[in-house]
Coordinates of C-alpha atoms in Angstrom, one line a residue:
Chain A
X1 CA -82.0 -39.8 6.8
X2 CA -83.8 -37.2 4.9
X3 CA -87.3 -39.0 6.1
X4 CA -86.6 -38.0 9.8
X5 CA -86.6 -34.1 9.5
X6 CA -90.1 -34.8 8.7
X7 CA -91.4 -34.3 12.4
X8 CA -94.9 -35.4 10.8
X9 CA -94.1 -39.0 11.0
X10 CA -95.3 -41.3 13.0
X11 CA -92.4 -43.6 13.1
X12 CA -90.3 -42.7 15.3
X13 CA -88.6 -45.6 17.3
X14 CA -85.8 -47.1 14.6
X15 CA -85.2 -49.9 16.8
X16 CA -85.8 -51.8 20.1
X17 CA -83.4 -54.1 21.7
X18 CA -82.5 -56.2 24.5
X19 CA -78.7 -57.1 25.3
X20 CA -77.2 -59.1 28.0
X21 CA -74.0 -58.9 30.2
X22 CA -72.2 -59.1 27.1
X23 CA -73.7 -56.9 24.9
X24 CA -75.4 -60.2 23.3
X25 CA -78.5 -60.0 21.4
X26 CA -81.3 -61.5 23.6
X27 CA -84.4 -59.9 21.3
X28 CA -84.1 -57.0 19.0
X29 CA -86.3 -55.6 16.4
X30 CA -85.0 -52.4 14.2
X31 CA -87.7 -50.5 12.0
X32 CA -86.1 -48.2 9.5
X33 CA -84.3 -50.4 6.4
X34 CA -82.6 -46.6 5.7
X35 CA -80.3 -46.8 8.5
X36 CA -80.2 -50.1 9.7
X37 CA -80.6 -51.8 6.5
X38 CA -79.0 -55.3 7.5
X39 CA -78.0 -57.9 10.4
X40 CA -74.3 -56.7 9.8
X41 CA -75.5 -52.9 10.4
X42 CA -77.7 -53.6 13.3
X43 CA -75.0 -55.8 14.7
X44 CA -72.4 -53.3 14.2
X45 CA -74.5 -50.6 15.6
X46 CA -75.5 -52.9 19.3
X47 CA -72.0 -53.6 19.7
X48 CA -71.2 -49.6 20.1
X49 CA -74.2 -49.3 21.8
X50 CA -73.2 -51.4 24.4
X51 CA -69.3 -50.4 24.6
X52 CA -70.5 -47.3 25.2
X53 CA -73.6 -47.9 27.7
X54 CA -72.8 -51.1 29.8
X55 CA -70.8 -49.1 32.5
X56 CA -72.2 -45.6 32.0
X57 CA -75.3 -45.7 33.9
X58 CA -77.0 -42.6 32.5
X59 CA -80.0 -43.0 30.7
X60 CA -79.0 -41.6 27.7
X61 CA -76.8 -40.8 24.5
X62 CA -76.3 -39.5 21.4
X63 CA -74.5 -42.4 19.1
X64 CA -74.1 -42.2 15.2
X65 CA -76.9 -39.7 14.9
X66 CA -79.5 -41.8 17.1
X67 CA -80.7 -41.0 20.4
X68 CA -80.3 -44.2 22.6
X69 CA -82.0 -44.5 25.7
X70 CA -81.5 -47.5 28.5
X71 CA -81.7 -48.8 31.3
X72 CA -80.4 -51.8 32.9
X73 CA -80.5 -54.4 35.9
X74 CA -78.7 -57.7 36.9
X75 CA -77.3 -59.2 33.6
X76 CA -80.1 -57.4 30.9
X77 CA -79.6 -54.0 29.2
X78 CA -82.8 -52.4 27.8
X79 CA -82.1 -49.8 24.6
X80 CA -85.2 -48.1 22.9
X81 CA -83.7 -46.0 19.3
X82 CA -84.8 -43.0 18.0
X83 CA -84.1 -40.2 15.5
X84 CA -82.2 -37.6 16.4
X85 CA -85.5 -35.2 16.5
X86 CA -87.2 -37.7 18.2
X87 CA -88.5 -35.9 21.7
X88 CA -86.0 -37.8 24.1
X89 CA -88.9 -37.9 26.9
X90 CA -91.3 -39.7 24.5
X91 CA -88.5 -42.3 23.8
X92 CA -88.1 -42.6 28.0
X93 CA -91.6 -43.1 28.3
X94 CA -91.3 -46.3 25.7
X95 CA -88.3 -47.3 27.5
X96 CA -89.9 -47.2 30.8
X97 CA -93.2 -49.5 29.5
X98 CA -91.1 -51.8 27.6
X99 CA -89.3 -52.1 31.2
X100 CA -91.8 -52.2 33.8
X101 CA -94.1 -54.5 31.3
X102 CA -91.1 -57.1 31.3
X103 CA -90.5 -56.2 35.0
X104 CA -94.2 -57.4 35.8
X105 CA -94.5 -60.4 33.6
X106 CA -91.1 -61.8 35.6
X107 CA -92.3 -60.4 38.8
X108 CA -89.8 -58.3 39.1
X109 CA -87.1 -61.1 38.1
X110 CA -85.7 -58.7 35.7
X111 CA -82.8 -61.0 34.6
X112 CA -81.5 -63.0 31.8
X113 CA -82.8 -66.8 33.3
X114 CA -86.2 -65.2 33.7
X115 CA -86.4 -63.3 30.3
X116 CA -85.6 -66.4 28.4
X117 CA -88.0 -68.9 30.4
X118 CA -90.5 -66.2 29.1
X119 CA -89.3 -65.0 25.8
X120 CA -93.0 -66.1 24.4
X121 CA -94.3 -63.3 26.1
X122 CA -91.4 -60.8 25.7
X123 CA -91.7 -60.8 22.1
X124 CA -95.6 -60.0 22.4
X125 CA -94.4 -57.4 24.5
X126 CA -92.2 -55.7 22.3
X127 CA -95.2 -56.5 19.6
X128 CA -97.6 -54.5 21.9
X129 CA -95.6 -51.8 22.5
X130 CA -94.2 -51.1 18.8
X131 CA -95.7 -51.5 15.6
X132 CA -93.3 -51.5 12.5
X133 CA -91.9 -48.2 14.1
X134 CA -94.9 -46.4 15.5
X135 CA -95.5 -46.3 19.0
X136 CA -98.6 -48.4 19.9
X137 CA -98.8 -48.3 24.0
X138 CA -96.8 -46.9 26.6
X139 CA -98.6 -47.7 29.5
X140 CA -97.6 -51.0 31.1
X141 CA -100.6 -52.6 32.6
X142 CA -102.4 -51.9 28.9
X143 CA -99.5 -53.9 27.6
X144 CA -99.3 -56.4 30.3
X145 CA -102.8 -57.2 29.6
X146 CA -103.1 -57.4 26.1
X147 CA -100.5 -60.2 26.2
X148 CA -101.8 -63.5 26.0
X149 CA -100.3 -63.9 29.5
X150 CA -101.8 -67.7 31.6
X151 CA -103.3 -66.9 34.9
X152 CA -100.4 -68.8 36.4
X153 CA -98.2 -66.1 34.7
X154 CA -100.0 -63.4 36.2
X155 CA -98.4 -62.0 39.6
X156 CA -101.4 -62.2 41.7
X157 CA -99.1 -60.9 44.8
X158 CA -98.5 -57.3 42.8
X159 CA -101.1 -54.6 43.0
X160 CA -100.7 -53.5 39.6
X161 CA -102.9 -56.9 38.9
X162 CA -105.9 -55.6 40.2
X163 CA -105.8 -52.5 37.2
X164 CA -104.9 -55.7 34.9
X165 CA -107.7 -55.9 31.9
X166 CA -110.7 -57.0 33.8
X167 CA -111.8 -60.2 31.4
X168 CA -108.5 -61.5 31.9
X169 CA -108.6 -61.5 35.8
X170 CA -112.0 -63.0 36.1
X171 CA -110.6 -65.8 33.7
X172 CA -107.6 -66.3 36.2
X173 CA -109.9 -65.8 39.3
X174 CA -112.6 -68.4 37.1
X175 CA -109.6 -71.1 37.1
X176 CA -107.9 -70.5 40.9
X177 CA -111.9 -71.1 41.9
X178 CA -111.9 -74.2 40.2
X179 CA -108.5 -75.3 41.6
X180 CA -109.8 -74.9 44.5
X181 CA -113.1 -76.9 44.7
X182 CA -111.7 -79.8 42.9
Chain B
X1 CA -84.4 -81.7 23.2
X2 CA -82.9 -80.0 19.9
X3 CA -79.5 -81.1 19.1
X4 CA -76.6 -78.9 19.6
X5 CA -73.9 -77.4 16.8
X6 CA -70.4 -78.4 17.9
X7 CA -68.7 -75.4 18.8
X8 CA -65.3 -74.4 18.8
X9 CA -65.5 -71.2 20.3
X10 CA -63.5 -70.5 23.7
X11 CA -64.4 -71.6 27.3
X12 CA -66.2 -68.2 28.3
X13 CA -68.2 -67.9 25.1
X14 CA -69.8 -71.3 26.2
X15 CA -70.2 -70.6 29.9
X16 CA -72.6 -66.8 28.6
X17 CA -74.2 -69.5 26.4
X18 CA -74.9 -72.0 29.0
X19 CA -78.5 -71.6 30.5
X20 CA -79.2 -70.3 26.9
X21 CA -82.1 -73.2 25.1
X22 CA -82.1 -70.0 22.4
X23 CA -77.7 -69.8 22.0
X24 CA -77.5 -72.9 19.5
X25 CA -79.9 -73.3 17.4
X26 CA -79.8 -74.4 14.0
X27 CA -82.1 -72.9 11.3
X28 CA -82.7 -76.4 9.4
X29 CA -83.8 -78.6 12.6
X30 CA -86.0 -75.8 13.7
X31 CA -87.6 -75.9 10.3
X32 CA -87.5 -79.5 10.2
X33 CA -89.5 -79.2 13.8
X34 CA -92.6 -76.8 12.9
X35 CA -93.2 -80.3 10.6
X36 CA -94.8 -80.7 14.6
X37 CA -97.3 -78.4 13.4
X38 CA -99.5 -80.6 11.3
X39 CA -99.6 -83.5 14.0
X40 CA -103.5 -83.9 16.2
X41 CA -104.2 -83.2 18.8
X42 CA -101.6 -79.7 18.3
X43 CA -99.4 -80.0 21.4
X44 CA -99.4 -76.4 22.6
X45 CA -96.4 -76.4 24.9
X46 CA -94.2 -78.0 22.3
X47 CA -95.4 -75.6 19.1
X48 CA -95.0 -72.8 21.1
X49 CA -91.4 -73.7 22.2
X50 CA -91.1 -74.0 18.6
X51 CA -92.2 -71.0 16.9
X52 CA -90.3 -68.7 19.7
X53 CA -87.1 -70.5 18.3
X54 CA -88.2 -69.9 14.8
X55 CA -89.2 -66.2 16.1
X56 CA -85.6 -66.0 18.1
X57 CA -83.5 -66.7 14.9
X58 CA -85.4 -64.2 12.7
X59 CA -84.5 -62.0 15.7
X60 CA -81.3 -63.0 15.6
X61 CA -80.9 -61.8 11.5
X62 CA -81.4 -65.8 10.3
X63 CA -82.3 -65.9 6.9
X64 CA -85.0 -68.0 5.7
X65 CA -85.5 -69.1 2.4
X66 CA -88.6 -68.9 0.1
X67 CA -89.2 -72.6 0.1
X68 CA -88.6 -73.0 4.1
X69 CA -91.0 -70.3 4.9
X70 CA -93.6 -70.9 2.8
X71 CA -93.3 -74.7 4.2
X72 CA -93.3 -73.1 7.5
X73 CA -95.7 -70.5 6.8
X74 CA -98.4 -73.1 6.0
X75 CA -97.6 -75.5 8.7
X76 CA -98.3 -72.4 11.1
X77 CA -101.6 -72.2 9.1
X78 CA -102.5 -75.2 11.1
X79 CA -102.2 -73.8 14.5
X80 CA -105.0 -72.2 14.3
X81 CA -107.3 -75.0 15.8
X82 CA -105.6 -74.5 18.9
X83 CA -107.4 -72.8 21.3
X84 CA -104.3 -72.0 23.5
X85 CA -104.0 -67.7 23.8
X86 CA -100.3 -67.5 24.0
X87 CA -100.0 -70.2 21.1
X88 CA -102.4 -68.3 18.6
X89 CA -100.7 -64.9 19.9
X90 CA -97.2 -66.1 18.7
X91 CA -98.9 -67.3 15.7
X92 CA -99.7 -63.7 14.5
X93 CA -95.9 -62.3 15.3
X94 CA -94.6 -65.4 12.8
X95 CA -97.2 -64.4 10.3
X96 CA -95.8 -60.7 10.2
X97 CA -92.3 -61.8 10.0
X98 CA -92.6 -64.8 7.6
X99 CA -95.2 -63.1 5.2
X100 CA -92.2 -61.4 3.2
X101 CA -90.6 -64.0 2.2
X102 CA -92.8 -66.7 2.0
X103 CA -95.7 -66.9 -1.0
X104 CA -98.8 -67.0 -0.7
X105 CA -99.7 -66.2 2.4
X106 CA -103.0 -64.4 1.4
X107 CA -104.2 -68.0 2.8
X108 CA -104.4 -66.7 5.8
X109 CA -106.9 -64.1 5.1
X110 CA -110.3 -65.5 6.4
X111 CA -108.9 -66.9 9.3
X112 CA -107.6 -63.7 10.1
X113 CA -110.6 -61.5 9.3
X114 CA -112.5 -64.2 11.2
X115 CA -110.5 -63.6 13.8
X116 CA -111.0 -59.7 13.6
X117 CA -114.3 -60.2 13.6
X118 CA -114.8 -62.7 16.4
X119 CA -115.3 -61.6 20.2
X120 CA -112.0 -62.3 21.9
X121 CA -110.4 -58.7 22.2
X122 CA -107.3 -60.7 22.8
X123 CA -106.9 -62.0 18.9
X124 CA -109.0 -58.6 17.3
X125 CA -106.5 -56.1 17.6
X126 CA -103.8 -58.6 16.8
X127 CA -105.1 -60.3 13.7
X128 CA -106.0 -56.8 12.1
X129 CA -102.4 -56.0 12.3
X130 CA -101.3 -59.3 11.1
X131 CA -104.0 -58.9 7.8
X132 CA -102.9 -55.7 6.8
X133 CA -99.5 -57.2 6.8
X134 CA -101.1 -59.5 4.0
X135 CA -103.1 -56.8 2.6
X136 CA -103.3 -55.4 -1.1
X137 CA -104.8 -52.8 -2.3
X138 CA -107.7 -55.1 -4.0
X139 CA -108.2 -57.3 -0.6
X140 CA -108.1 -54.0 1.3
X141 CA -111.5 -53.0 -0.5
X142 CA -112.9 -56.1 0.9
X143 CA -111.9 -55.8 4.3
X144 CA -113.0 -52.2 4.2
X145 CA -116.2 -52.1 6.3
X146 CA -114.2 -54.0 9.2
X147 CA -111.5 -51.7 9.0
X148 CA -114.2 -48.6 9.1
X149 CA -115.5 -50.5 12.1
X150 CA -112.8 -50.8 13.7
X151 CA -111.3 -47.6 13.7
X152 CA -114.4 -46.2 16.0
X153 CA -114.3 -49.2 18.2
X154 CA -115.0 -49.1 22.2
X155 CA -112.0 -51.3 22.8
X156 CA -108.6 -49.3 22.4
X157 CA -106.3 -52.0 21.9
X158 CA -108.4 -52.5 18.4
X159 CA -109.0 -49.4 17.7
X160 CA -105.0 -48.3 17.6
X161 CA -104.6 -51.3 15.9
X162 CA -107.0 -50.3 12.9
X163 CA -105.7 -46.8 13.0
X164 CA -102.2 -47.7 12.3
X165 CA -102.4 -50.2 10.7
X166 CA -104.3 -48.1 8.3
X167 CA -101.3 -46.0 8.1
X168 CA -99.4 -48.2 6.9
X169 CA -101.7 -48.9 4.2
X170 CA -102.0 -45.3 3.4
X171 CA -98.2 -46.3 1.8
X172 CA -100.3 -48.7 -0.9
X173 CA -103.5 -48.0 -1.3
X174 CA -104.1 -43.8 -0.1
X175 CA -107.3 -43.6 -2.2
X176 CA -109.0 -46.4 0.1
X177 CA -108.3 -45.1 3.4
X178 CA -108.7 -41.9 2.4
X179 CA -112.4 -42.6 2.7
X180 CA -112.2 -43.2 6.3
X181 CA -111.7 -39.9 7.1
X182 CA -115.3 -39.4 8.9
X183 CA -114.1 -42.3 11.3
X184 CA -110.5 -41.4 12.1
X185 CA -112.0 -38.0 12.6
X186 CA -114.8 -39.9 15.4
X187 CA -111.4 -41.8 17.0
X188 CA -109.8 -38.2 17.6
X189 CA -112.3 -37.6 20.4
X190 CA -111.9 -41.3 22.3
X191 CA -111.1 -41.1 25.6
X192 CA -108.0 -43.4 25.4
X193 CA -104.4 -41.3 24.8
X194 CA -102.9 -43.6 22.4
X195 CA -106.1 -43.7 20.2
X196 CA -106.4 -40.1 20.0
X197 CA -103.0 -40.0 19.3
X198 CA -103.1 -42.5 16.2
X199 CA -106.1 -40.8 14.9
X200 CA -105.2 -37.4 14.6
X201 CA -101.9 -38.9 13.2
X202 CA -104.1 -40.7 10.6
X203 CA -106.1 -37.7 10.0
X204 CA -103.1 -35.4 9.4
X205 CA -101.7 -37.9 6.8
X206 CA -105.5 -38.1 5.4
X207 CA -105.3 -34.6 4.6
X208 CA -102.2 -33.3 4.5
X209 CA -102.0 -32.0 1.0
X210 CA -104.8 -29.9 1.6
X211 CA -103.5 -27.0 3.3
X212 CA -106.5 -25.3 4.3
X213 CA -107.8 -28.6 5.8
X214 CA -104.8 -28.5 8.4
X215 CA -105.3 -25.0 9.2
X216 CA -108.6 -26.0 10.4
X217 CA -107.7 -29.3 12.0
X218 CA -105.3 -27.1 14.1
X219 CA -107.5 -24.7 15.1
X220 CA -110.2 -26.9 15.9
X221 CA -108.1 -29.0 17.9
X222 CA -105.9 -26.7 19.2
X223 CA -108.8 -25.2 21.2
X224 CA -111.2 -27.9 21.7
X225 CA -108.1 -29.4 24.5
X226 CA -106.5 -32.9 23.2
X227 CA -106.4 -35.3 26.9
X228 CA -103.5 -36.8 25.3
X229 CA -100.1 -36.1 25.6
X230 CA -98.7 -38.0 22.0
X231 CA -101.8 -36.4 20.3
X232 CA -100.5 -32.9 21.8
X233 CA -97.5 -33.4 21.1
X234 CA -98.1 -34.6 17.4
X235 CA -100.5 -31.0 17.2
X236 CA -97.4 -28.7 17.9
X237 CA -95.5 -30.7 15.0
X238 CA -98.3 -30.0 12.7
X239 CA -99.0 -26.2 14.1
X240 CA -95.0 -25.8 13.7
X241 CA -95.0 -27.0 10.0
X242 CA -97.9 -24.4 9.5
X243 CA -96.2 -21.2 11.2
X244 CA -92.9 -22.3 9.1
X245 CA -94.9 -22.4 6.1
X246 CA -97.1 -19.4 6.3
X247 CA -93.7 -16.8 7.3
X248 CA -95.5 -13.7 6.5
X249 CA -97.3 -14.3 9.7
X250 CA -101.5 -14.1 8.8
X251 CA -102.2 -16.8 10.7
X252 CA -101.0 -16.3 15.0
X253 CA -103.5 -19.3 15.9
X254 CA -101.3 -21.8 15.2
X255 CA -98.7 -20.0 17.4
X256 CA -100.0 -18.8 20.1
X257 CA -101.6 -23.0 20.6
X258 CA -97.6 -24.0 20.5
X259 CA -97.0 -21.1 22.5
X260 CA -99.9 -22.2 25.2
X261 CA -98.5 -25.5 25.2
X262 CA -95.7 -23.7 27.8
X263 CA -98.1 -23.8 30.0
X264 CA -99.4 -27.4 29.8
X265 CA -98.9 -29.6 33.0
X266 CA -97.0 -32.6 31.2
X267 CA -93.1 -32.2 31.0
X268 CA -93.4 -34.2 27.2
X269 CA -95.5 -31.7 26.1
X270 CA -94.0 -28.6 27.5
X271 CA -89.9 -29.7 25.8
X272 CA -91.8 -31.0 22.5
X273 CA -93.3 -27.0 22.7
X274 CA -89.9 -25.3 23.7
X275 CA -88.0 -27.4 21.4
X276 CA -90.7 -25.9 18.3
X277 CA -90.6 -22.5 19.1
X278 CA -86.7 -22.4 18.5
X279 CA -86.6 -24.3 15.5
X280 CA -89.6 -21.6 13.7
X281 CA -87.6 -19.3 11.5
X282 CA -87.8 -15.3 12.6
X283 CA -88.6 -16.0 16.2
X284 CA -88.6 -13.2 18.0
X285 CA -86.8 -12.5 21.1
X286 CA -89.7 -12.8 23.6
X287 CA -91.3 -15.9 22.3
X288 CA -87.1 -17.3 22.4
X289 CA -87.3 -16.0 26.1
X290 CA -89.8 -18.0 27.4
X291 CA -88.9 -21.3 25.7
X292 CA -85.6 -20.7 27.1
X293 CA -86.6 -19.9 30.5
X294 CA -88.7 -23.6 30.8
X295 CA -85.6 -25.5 29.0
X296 CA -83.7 -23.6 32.4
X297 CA -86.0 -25.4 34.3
X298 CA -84.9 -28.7 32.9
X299 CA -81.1 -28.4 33.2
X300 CA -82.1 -29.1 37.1
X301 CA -84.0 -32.1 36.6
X302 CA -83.0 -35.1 38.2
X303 CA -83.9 -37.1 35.3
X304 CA -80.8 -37.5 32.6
X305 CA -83.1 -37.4 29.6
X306 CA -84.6 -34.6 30.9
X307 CA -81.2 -32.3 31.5
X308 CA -80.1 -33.8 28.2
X309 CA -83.2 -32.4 26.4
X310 CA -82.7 -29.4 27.9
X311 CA -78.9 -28.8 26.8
X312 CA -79.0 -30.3 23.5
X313 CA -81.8 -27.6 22.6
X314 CA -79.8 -24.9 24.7
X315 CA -76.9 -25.8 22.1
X316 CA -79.1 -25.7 19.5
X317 CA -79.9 -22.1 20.4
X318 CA -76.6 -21.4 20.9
X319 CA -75.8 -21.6 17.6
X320 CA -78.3 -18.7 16.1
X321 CA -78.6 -16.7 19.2
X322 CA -76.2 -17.2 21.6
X323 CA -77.2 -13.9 23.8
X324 CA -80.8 -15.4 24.3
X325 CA -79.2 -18.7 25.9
X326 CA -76.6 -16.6 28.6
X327 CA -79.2 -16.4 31.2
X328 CA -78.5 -20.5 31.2
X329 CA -75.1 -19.9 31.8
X330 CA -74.5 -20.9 35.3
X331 CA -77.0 -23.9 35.1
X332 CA -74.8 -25.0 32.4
X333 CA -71.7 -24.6 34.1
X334 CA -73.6 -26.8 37.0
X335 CA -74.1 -29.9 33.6
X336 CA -70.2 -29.6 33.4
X337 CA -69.5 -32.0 35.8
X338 CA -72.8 -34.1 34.7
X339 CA -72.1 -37.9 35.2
X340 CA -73.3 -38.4 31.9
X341 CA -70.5 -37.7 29.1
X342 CA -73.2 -36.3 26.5
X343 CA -74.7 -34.3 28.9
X344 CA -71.1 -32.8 30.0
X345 CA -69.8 -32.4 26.3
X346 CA -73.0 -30.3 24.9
X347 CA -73.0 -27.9 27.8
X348 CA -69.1 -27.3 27.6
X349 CA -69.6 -26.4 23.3
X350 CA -73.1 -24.3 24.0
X351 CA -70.9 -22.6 27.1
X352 CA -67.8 -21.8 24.4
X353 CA -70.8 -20.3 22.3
X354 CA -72.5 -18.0 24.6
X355 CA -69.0 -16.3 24.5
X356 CA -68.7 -16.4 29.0
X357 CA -65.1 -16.5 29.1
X358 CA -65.0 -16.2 32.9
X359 CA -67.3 -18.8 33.4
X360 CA -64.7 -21.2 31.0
X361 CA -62.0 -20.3 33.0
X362 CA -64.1 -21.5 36.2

């Protein structure tokens, strides 16, 4: 990993995933071909991960040299990877966007039934958030509406809507009109 | 509506499966199903349901031949006279993740700079990732004035997109994006965090070898008050890698900006500063003081990461100068107990280093 003690680089998430209530791979995408350069690696890696997570809920640990942080609710565990001189609050902020962007596309259903209904959009989530390693966005409602979301998919009963990308709300406001006159 | 394997695995392996469309799938009937690709009128809700199962298995480590995704890869080509967002936007991730394997996928490259070049924000930013996927170093030429135009664009979603995506390319083809340096340089000033933050990581990489050039862009920078809190962040790196380089100490500058960073009102940018100013070599005790005294601050938090920060550069410290972490001492007596394990285990080693015996004992 002599690539990480380069603090100039910009990639610095090795890997994003999303397990459920048995530490099963719902969506994962790792970055760095160094240290995960497989399926067996990456598998062997999650399944630590989540032994060591699932019923520890406390944001954050130090596994194989990677700092993992997570969160979880109902039956979905979020993990976002980094190097170990990664700036652990920079990972937290990723983890955070990559969870309340999920959160608000489900309105607030943050649970396995929900995720996979909408795994379209959870992949173009991840997508938006990460690119090939480097961060791209942190802040939710950026994500949220840069994601090719349908106005019906859009959670007109949260605030956080009205800060949604302004084309896209006149489009959805454009169609409930419609809806409505016809 | 796909068929599923026969499985032999136990009750409760099916039961986490039930409720699963995703659990089963079979690599060679989804294949066999993006065949659905070619048919008119494109049926939106049915190829979308099939490219996130072809998405899901290359997720789930599948692998895909060359023959099945180039089949696949050119089926997808026809997806693009569907007008349906989500559709299109799935087309771009499978385009990312098929174009290593399959051949010759520079097919896609007028749609794509079409698409770049169009008016829907929603495919810009989006297709100029998915191009210089595709992208050589000859193509790359000929895509250049987008790419130049893109960088300095109003709409931040394309204009991080260009930026690292031109990172990337700076891998392949440095002399190229090299001469975009006037632009990146433009993109430092945008208003938007993440844009500023991908420029002056661009820029750094643009001149990097150039040691004088750095100096400057730290200085300049340094003073002129980055809004973001990644592009910050990203200066200390590049102000720590100057003060380590330059130990005979001519140039404070580039200090004393880390040094201000203390000070600054985001918690990111005041642990990335302490956590520089203990790893410079011949630190001095004052300037060890005052990073220790904020990392104090942190062992309090009610934040995990935040506490675990805080200890794990605290042990660091520990190592080299355990007298300057003993002020910590009871605050890390207080992380013993800490809920979380890592937490608990670093304070209990930086403890045993700071020598407090009594405090052990306690």
């Amino acid at each position: 990993m002599a690539l990480d003690l380069d603090m100039s680089s910009l990639y610095s998430i090795k890997g994003i995933a999303i397990l459920d209530q048995d530490g099963h791979r719902i969506l994962a995408k790792y970055y760095d071909s160094e240290v995960f350069p497989s399926q067996k690696e990456q598998a062997a890696f999650e399944k630590n991960l989540f032994q060591k997570t699932h019923k520890a809920n406390s944001e954050i640990i130090l596994l194989d040299g990677l700092i993992c942080v997570y969160r979880s609710n109902v039956d979905l565990f979020f993990y976002v990877i980094g190097s170990a001189q990664e700036n652990e609050l920079i990972l937290v902020s990723v983890l955070n966007c990559l969870y309340d962007s999920v959160s608000t596309v489900l309105r607030k259903n943050v649970e396995k039934k929900a995720l996979l209904d909408s795994i379209d959009i959870a992949m173009l989530i991840m997508d938006e958030i990460c690119d090939d390693g480097v961060i791209m966005e942190t802040d939710p409602q950026a994500v949220v509406s840069r994601c090719a979301l349908r106005p019906d998919e859009m959670n007109f009963g949260d605030q956080s809507v009205s800060q949604l990308g302004m084309s896209l709300l006149t489009s959805a406001k454009e169609q409930v009109k419609w809806s409505v006159f016809k | 509506s796909h068929p599923r394997k026969m499985r032999k695995d136990n009750k409760k392996d099916e039961e986490a499966s039930s409720g699963n469309p995703f659990a089963n799938l079979d690599k060679t009937t989804v294949v066999q199903e993006a065949r659905a690709f070619n048919e008119t009128p494109i049926n939106a809700r049915k190829c979308n349901a099939i490219l996130c199962k072809l998405l899901y298995l290359l997720q789930h480590g599948e692998t895909i031949s060359r023959t099945e995704a180039t089949d696949t890869f050119f089926a997808i080509t026809k997806l693009w006279q569907s007008k349906d967002a989500t559709l299109r936007r799935l087309v771009y991730l499978a385009i990312k993740d098929l174009c290593n394997v399959a051949d010759d996928v520079i097919i896609v490259t007028s749609s794509l700079t079409k698409d770049m070049t169009g008016k829907e924000d929603m495919y810009r930013a989006a297709a100029i990732r998915a191009l210089c996927r595709i992208t050589d170093s000859g193509m790359l030429q000929a895509i250049e004035r987008y790419m130049k135009q893109a960088i300095v664009d109003k709409v931040p979603a394309v204009a991080s997109a260009a930026l690292v995506s031109s990172l990337h390319m700076l891998k392949k083809s440095p002399d190229v994006v090299r001469r975009w340096a006037n632009e990146v340089q433009e993109a430092v000033s945008s208003d938007n965090h993440m844009v500023q933050f991908h420029a002056l990581g661009l820029l750094y990489h643009i001149r990097s070898s150039d040691r004088l050039a750095v100096n400057k862009l730290v200085q300049k920078f340094g003073k002129s008050g980055l809004r973001s809190p990644y592009a910050l962040c990203y200066l200390i790196r590049i102000a720590a890698k100057l003060v380590e380089e330059n130990e005979n100490g001519s140039d404070k500058s580039a200090f004393q900006f880390i040094e201000s960073c203390l000070r600054h009102k985001n918690e990111i940018v005041i642990y990335e500063a302490a956590s520089a100013i203990v790893k410079l070599p011949n630190i001095t005790s004052g300037d060890l003081a005052s990073a220790v005294s904020v990392l104090q601050l942190f062992c309090s938090s009610p934040k995990p990461a935040m506490r675990f920060a805080a200890v794990r550069t605290l042990n660091k410290i520990s190592i080299n100068y355990p007298q300057a972490v003993i002020s910590c001492n009871v605050d890390l007596e207080q992380l013993i107990t800490d809920q979380n394990r890592s937490i608990a285990t670093l304070a209990i080693t930086t403890l045993l280093k700071t020598g407090a015996e009594a405090s052990v004992e306690r």
